[in-house]
PDB file of C-alpha atoms in Angstrom:
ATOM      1  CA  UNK A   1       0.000   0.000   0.000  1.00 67.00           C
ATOM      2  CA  UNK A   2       1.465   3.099  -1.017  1.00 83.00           C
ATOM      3  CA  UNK A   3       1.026   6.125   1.948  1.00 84.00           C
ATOM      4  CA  UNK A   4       0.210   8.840   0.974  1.00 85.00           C
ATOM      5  CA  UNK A   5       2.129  12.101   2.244  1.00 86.00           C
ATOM      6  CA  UNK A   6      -0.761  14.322   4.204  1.00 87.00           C
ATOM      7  CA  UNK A   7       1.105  15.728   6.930  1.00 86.00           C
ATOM      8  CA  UNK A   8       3.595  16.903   4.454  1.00 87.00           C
ATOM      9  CA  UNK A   9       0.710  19.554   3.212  1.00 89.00           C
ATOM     10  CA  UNK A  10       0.216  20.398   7.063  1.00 88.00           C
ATOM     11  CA  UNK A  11       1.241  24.036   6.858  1.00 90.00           C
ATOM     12  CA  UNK A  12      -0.313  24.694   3.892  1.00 92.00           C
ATOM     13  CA  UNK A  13      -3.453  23.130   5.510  1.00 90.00           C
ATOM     14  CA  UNK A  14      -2.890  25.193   8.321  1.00 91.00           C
ATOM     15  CA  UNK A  15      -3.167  28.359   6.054  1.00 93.00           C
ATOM     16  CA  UNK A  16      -6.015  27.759   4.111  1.00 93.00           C
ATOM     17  CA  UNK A  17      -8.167  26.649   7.409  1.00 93.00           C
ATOM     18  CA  UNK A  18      -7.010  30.399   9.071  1.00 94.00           C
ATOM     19  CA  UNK A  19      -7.995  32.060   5.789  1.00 95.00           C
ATOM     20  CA  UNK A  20     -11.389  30.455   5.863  1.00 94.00           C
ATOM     21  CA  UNK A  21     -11.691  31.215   9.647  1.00 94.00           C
ATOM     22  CA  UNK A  22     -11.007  34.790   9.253  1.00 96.00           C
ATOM     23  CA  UNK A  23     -13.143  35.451   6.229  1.00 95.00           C
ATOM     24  CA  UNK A  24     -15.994  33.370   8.037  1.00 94.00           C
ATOM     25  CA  UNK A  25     -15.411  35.446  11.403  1.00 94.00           C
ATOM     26  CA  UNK A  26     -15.131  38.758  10.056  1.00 95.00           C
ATOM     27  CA  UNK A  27     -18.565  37.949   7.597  1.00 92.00           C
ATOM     28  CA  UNK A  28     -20.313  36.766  10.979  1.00 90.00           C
ATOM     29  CA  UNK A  29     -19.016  40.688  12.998  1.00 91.00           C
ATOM     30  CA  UNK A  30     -19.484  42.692   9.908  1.00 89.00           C
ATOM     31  CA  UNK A  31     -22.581  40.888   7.844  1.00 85.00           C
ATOM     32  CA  UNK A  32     -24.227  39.388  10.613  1.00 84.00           C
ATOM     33  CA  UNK A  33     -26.588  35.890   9.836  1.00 84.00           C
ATOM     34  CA  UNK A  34     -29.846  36.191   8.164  1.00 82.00           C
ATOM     35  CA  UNK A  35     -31.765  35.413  11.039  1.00 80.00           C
ATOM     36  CA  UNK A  36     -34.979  33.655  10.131  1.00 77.00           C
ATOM     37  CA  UNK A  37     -38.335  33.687  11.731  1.00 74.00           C
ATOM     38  CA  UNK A  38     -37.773  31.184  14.198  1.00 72.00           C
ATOM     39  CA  UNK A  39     -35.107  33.813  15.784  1.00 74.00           C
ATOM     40  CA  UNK A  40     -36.421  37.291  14.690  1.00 75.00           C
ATOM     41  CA  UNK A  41     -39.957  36.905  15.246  1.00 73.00           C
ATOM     42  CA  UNK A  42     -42.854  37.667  12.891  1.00 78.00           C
ATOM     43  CA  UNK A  43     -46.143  35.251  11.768  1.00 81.00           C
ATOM     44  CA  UNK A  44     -46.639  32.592   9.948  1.00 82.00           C
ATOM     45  CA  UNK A  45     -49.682  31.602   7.651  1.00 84.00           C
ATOM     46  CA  UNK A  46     -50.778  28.653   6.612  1.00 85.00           C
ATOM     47  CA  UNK A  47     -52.771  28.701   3.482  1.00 86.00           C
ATOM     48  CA  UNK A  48     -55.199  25.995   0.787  1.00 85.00           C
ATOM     49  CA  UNK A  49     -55.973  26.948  -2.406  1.00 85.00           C
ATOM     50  CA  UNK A  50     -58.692  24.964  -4.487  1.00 81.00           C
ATOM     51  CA  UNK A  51     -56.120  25.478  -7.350  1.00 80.00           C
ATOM     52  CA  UNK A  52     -52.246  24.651  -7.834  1.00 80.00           C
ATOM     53  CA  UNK A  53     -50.921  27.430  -6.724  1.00 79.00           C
ATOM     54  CA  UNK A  54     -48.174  29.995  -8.219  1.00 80.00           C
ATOM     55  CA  UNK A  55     -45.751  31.104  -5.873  1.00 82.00           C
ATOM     56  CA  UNK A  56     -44.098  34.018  -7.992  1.00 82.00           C
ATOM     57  CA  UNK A  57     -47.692  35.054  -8.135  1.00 83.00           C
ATOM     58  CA  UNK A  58     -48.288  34.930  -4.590  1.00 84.00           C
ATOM     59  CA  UNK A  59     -45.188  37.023  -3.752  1.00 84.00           C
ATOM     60  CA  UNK A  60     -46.411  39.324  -6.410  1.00 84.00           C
ATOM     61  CA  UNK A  61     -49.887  39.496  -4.757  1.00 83.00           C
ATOM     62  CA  UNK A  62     -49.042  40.363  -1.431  1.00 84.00           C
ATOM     63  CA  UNK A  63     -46.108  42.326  -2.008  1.00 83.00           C
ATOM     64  CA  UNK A  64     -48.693  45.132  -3.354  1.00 81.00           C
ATOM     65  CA  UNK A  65     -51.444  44.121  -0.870  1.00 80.00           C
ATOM     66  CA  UNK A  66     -48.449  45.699   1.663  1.00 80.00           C
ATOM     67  CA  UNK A  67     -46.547  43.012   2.629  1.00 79.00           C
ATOM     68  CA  UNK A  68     -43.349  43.330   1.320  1.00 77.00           C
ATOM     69  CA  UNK A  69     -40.658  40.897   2.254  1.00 72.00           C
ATOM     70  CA  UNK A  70     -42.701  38.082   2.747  1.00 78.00           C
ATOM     71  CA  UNK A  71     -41.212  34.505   2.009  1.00 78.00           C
ATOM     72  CA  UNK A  72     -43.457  32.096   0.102  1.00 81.00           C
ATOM     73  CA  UNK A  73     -43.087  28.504   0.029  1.00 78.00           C
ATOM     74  CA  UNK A  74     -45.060  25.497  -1.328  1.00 76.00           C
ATOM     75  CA  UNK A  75     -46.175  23.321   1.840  1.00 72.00           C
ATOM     76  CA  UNK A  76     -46.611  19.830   1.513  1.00 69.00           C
ATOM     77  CA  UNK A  77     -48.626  19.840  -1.867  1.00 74.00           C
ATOM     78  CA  UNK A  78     -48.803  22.221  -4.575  1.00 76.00           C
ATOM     79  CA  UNK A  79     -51.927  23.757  -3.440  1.00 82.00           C
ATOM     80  CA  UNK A  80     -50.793  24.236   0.218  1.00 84.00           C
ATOM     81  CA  UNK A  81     -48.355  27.691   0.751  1.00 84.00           C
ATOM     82  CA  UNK A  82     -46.467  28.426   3.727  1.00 83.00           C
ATOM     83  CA  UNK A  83     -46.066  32.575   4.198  1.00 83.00           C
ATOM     84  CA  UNK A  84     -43.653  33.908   6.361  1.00 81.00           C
ATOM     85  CA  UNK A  85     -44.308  37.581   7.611  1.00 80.00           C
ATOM     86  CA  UNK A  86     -41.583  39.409   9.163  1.00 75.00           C
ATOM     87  CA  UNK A  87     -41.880  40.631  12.473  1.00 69.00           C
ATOM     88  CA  UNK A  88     -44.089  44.254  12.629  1.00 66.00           C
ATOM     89  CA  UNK A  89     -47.612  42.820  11.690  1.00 66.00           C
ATOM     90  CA  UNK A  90     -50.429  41.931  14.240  1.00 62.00           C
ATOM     91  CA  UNK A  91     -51.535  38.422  15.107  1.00 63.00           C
ATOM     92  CA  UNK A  92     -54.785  39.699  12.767  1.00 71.00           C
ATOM     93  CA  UNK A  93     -52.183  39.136   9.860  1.00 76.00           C
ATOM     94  CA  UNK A  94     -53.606  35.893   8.610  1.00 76.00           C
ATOM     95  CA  UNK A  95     -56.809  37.406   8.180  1.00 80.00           C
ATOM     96  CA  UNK A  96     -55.681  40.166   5.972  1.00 81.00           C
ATOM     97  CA  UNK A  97     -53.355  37.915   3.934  1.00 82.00           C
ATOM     98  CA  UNK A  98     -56.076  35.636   3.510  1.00 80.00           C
ATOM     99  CA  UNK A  99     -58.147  38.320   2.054  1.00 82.00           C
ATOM    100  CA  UNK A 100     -55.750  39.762  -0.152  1.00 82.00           C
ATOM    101  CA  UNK A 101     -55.005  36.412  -1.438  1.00 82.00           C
ATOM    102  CA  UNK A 102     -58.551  36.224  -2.297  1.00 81.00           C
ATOM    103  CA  UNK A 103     -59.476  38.933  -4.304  1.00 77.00           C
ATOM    104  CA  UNK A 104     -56.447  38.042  -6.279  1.00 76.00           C
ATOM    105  CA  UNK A 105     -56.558  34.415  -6.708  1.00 72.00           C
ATOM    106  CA  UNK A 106     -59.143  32.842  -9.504  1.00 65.00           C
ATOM    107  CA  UNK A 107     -60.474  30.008  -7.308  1.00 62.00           C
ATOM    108  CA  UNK A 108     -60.945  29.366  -3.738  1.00 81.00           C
ATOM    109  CA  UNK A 109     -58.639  30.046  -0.571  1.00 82.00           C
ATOM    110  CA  UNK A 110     -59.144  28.515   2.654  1.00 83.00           C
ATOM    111  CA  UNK A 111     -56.697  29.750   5.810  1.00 82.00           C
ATOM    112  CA  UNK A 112     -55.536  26.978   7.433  1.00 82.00           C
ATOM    113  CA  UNK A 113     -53.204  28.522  10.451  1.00 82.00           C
ATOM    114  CA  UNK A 114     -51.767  31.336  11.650  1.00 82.00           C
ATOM    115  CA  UNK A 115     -48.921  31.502  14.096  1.00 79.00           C
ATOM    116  CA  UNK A 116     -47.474  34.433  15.882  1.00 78.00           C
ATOM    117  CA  UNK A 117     -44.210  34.390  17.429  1.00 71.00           C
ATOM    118  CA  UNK A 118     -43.083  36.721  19.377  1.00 68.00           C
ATOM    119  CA  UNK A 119     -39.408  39.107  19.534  1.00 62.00           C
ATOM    120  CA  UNK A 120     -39.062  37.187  23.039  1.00 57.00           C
ATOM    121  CA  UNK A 121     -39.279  33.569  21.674  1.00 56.00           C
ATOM    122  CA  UNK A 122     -37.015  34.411  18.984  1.00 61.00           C
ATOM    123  CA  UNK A 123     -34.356  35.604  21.738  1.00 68.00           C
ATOM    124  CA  UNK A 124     -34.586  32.607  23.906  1.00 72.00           C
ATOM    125  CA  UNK A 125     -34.575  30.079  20.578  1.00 69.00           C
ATOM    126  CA  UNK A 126     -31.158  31.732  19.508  1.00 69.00           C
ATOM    127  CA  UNK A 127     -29.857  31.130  23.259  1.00 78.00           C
ATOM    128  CA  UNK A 128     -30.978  27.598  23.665  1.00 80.00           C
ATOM    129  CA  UNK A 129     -29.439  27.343  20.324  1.00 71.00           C
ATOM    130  CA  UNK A 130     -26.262  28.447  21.072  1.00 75.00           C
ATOM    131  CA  UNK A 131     -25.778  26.456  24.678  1.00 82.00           C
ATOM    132  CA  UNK A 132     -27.231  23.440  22.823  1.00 78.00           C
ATOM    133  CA  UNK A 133     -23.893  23.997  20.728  1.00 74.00           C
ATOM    134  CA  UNK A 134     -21.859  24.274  23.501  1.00 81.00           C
ATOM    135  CA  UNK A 135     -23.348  21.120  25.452  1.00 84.00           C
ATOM    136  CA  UNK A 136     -22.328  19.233  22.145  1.00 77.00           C
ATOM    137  CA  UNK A 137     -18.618  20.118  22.636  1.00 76.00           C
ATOM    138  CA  UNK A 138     -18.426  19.993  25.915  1.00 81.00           C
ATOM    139  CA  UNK A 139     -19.507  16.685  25.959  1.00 83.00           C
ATOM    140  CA  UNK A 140     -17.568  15.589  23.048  1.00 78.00           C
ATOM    141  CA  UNK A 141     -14.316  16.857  24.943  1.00 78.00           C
ATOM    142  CA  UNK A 142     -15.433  14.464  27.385  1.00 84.00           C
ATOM    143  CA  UNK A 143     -16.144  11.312  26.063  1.00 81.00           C
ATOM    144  CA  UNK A 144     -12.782  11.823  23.463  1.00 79.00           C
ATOM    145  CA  UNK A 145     -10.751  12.501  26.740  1.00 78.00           C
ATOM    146  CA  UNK A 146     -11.994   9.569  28.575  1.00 82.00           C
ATOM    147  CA  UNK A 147     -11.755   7.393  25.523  1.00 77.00           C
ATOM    148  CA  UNK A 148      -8.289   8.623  24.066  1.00 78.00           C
ATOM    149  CA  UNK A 149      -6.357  10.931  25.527  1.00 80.00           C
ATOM    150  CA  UNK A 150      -6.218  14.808  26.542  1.00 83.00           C
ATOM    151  CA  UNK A 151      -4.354  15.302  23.193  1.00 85.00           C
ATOM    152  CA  UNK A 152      -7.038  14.131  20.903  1.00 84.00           C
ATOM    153  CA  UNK A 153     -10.096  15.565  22.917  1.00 85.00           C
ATOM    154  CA  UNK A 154      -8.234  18.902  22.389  1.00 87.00           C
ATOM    155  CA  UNK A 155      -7.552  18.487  18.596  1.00 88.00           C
ATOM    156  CA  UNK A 156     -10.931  16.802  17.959  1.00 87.00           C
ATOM    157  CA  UNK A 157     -13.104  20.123  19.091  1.00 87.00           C
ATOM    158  CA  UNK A 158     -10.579  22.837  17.597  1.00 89.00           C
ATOM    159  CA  UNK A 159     -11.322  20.690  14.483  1.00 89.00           C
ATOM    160  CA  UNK A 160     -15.412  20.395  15.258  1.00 88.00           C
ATOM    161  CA  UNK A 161     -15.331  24.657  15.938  1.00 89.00           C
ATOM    162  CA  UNK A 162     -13.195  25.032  12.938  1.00 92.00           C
ATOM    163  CA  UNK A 163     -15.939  22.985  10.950  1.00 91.00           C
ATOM    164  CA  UNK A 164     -18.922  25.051  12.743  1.00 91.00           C
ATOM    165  CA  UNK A 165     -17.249  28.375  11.953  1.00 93.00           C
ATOM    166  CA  UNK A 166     -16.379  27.940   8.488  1.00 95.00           C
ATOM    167  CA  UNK A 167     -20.771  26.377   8.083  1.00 94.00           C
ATOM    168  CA  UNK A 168     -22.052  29.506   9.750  1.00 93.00           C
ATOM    169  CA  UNK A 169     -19.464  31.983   7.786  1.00 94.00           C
ATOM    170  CA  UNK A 170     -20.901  29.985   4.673  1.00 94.00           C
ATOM    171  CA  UNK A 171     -24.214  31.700   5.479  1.00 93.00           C
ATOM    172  CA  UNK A 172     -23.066  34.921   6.261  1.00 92.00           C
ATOM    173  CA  UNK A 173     -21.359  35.576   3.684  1.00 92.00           C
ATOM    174  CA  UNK A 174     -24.111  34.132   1.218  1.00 89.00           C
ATOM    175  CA  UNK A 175     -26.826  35.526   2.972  1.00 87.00           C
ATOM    176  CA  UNK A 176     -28.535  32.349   3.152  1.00 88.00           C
ATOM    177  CA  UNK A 177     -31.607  32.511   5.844  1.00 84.00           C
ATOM    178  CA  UNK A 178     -29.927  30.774   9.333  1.00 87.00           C
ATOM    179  CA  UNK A 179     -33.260  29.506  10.739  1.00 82.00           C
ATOM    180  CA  UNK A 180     -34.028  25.955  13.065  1.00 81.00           C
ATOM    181  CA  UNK A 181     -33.839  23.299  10.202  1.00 86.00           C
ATOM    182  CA  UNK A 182     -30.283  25.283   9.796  1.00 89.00           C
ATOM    183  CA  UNK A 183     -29.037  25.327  12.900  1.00 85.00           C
ATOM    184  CA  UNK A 184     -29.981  21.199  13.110  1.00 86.00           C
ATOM    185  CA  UNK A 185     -27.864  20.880  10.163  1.00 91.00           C
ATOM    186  CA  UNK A 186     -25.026  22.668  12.141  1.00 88.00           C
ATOM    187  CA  UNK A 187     -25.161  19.985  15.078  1.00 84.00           C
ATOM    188  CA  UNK A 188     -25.933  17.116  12.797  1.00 87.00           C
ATOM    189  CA  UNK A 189     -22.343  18.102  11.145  1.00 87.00           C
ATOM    190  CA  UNK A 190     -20.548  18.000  14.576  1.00 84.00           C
ATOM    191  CA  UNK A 191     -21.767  14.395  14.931  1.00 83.00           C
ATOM    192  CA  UNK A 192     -21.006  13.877  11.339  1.00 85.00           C
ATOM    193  CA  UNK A 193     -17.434  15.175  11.169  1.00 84.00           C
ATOM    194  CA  UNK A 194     -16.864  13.691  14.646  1.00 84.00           C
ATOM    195  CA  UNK A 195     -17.781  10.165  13.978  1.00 85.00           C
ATOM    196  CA  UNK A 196     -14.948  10.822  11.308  1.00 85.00           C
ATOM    197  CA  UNK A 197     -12.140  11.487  13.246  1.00 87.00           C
ATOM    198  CA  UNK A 198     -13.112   9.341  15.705  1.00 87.00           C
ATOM    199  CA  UNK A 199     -12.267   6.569  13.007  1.00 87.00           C
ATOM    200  CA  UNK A 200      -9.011   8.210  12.065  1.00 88.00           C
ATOM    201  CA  UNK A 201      -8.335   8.102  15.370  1.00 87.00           C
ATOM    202  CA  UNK A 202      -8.593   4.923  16.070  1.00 88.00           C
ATOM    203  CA  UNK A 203      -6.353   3.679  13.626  1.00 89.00           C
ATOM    204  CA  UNK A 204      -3.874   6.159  14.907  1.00 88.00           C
ATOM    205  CA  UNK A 205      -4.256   4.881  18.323  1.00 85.00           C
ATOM    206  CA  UNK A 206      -4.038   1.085  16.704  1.00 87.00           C
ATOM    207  CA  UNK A 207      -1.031   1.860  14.447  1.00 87.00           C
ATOM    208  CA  UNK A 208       1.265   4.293  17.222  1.00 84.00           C
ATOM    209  CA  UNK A 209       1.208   0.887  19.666  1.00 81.00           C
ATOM    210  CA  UNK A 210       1.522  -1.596  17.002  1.00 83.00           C
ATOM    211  CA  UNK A 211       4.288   0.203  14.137  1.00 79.00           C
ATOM    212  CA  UNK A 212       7.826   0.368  15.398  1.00 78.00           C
ATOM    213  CA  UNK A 213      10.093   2.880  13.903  1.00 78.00           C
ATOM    214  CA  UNK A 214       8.145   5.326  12.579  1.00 82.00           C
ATOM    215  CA  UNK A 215       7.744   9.289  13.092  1.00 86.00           C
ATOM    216  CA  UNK A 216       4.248   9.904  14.531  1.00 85.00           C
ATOM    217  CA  UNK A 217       3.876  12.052  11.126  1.00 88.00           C
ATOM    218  CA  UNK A 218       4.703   8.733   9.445  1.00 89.00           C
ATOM    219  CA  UNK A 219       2.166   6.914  11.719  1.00 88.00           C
ATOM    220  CA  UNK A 220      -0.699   9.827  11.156  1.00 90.00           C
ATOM    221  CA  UNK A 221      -0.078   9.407   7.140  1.00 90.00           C
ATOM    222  CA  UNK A 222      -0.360   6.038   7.694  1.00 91.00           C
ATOM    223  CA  UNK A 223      -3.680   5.514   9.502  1.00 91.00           C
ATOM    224  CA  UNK A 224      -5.323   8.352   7.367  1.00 91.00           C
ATOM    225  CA  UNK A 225      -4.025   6.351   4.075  1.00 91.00           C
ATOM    226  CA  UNK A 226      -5.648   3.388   5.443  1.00 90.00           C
ATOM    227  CA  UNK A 227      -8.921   5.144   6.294  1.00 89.00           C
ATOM    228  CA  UNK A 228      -9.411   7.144   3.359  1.00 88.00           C
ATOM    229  CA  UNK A 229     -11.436   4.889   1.481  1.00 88.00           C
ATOM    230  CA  UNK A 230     -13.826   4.572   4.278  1.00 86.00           C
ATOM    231  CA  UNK A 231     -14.396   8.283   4.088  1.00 85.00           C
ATOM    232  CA  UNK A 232     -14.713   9.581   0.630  1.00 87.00           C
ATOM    233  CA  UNK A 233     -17.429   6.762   0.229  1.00 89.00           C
ATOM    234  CA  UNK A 234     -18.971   7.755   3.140  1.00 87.00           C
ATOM    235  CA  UNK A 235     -18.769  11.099   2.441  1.00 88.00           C
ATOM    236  CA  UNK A 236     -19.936  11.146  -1.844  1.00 91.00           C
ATOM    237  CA  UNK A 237     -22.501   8.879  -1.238  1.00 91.00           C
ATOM    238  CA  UNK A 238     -24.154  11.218   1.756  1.00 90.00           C
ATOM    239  CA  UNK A 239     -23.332  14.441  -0.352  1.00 91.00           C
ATOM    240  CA  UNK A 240     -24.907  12.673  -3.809  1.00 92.00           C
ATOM    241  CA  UNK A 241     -28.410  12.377  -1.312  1.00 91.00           C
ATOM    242  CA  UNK A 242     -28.052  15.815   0.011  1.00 91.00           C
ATOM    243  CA  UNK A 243     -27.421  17.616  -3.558  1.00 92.00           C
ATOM    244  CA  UNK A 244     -31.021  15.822  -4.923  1.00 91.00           C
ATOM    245  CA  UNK A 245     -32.712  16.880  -1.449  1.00 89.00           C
ATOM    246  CA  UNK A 246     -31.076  20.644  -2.369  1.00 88.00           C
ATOM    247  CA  UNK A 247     -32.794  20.416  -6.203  1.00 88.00           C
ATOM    248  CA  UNK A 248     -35.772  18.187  -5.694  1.00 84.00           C
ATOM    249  CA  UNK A 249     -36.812  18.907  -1.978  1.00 78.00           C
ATOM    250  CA  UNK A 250     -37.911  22.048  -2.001  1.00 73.00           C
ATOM    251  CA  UNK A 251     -37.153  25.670  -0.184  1.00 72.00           C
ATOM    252  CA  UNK A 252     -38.459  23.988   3.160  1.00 74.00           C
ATOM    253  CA  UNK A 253     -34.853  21.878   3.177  1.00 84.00           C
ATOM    254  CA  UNK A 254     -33.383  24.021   0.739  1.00 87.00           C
ATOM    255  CA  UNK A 255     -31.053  25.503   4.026  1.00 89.00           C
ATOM    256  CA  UNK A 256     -30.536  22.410   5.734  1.00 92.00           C
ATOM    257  CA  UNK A 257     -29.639  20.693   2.573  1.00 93.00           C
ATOM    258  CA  UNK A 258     -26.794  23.504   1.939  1.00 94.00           C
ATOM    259  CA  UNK A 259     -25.716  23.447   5.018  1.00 94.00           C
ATOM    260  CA  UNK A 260     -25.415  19.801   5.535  1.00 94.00           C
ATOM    261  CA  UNK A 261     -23.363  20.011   2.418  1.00 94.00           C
ATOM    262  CA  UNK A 262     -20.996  22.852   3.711  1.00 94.00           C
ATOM    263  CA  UNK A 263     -20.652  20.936   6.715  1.00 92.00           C
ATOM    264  CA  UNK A 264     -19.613  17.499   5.581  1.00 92.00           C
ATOM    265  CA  UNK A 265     -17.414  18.490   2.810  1.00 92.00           C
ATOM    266  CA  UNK A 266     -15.153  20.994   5.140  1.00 92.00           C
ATOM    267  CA  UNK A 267     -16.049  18.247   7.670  1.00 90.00           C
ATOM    268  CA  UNK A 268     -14.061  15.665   5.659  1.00 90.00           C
ATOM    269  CA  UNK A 269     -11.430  18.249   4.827  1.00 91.00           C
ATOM    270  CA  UNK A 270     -11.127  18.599   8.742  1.00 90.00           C
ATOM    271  CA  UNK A 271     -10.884  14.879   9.707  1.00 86.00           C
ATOM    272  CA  UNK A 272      -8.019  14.254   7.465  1.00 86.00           C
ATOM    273  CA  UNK A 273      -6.055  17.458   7.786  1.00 86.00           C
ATOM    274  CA  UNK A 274      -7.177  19.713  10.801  1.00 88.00           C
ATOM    275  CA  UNK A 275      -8.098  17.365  13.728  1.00 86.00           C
ATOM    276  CA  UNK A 276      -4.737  15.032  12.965  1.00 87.00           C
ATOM    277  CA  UNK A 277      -2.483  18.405  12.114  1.00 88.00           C
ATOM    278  CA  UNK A 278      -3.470  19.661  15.461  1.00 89.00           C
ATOM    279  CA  UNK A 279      -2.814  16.770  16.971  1.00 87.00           C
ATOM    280  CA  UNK A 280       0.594  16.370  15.376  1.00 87.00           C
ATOM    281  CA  UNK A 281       1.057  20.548  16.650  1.00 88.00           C
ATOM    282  CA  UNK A 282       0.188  19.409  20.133  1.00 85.00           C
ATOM    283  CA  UNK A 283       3.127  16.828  20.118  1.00 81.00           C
ATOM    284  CA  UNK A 284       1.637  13.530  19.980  1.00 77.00           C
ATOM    285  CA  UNK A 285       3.677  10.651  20.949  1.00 76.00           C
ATOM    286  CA  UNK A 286       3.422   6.742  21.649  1.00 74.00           C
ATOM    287  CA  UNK A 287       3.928   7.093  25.170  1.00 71.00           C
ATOM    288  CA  UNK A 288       0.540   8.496  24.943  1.00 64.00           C
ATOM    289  CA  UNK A 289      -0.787   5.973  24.058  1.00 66.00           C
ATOM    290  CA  UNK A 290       0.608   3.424  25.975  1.00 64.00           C
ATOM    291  CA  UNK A 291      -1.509   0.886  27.681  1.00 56.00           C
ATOM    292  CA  UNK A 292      -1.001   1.228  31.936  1.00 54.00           C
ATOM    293  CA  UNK A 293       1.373  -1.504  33.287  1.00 49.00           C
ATOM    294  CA  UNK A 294      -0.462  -3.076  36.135  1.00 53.00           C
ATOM    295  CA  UNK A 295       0.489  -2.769  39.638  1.00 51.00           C
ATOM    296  CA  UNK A 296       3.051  -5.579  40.814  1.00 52.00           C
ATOM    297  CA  UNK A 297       2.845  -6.886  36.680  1.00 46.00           C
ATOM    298  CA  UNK A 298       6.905  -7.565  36.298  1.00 46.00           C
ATOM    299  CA  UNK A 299       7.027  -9.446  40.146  1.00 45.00           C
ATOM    300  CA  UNK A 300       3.601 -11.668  38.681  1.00 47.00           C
ATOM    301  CA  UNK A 301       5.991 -12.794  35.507  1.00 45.00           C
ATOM    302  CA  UNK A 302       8.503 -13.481  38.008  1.00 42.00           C
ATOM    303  CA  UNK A 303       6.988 -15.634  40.013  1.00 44.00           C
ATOM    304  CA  UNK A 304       7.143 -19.957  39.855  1.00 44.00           C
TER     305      UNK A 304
END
């Protein structure tokens, strides 16, 4: 098997990872996130028409009726729409949308809900969001620590923020709307691109006690080599799914689709190059990973 030479593009890596950071960071200060309705507040309607409806024409309809910036999306069928208001308009909003919609519309047009949520909701959903985020890694430093070592709990969740920053810049600097089905994509990717590096990890852990003679680059190179086939499979045939649920699914997924995507290919990136770079950075050696001698082990061999 011929290894291939990773941690020989290490620095360069290194460099494209800080770019991405900083571009991603400074979007996130300077651009802010699109915040959708689930953080910002506003009112959603739910609405039937008798006929298939047109969406362009729906946007078109209540843009003059005075509701600019509404977003319009189909809703299960083609006859069921999903209208987003932005936050300013009364809980009474249905009503009015549902009679704008039909003077407009040739056929009927039954309202089917209408939810308000409030300024307040959309504060504490952004919170929760956030801790929820922080839970993950915490936890993940945890179980990586306990299972590993200090070393690779450390590398694993500069990798997992590096992934997280570099998703969420992706939507800044797009403009993309960040709303709940996003920010599920966002944890689903730290599972994702931790399950990963969990498995590059555990070759590395495998090959540091059982290869003799080798530079822990050499060993890294080595495991990754040996794992790689594992994880572009893993990794095209998830991204071939989410690319037909981008096209085909609609602009209900449309977010979590992109996102997903974003987050599994830098995801991948990051298992091969960040989390076992950083671990390389931090100094990893077999000693590490050395099994514990047992108590009283050399006097047991010893004895008749």
């Amino acid at each position: 098997m011929q290894v291939i030479d990773f941690m020989g593009w290490r620095k360069l890596a290194l460099a494209v990872s800080a770019v991405l950071l900083l571009v991603s960071v400074a979007s996130f200060f300077g651009r802010q996130l699109a915040w959708g309705l689930d953080f910002t507040g506003g009112t959603l309607v739910e609405v039937h028409f008798a006929e298939s409806a047109n969406l362009a024409a729906v946007r078109g309809t209540l843009e003059q009726g005075g509701f600019p910036g509404a977003i319009v999306v189909a809703f299960g069928t083609d006859r069921d729409v999903l209208i987003r208001l932005p936050q300013g308009h009364s809980q009474m909003a249905g009503e009015t949308v549902l009679s704008v919609l039909r003077d407009a519309a040739d056929g009927g047009v039954e309202l089917r809900r209408t939810e308000f949520v409030g300024p307040q909701v959309g504060d504490e959903l952004r919170e929760q969001g956030g801790l929820a985020m922080l839970l993950a890694l915490g936890l993940i430093t945890l179980y990586i620590a306990f299972r590993f070592q200090l070393k690779f709990a450390v590398s694993a969740v500069i990798a997992l923020v590096h992934d997280i920053v570099i998703t969420i810049g992706f939507f800044s600097l797009t403009g993309l709307e960040f709303d709940l089905t996003v920010l599920a994509a966002v944890l689903a990717v730290i599972g994702y691109s931790l399950n990963d590096t969990i498995v590059v990890y555990d070759r590395i852990r495998e090959n540091f006690r059982k290869l003799r003679g080798l530079t822990p680059a050499e060993v890294i190179n080595r495991s990754i080599t040996e794992t790689l086939g594992r994880t572009l499979v893993t990794s095209l045939t998830t991204v071939l799914v989410l690319i037909s649920l981008a096209i085909f699914g609609g602009d209900m997924i449309f977010g979590f689709a992109v996102a997903l995507l974003v987050g599994i290919t830098v995801g991948t990136y990051s298992s091969i190059y960040m989390a076992s770079n950083i671990l390389l950075m931090l100094g990893v050696t077999k000693e590490d990973l050395m099994l514990p001698v047992r108590e009283g082990a050399d006097q047991d061999g010893l004895a008749p």
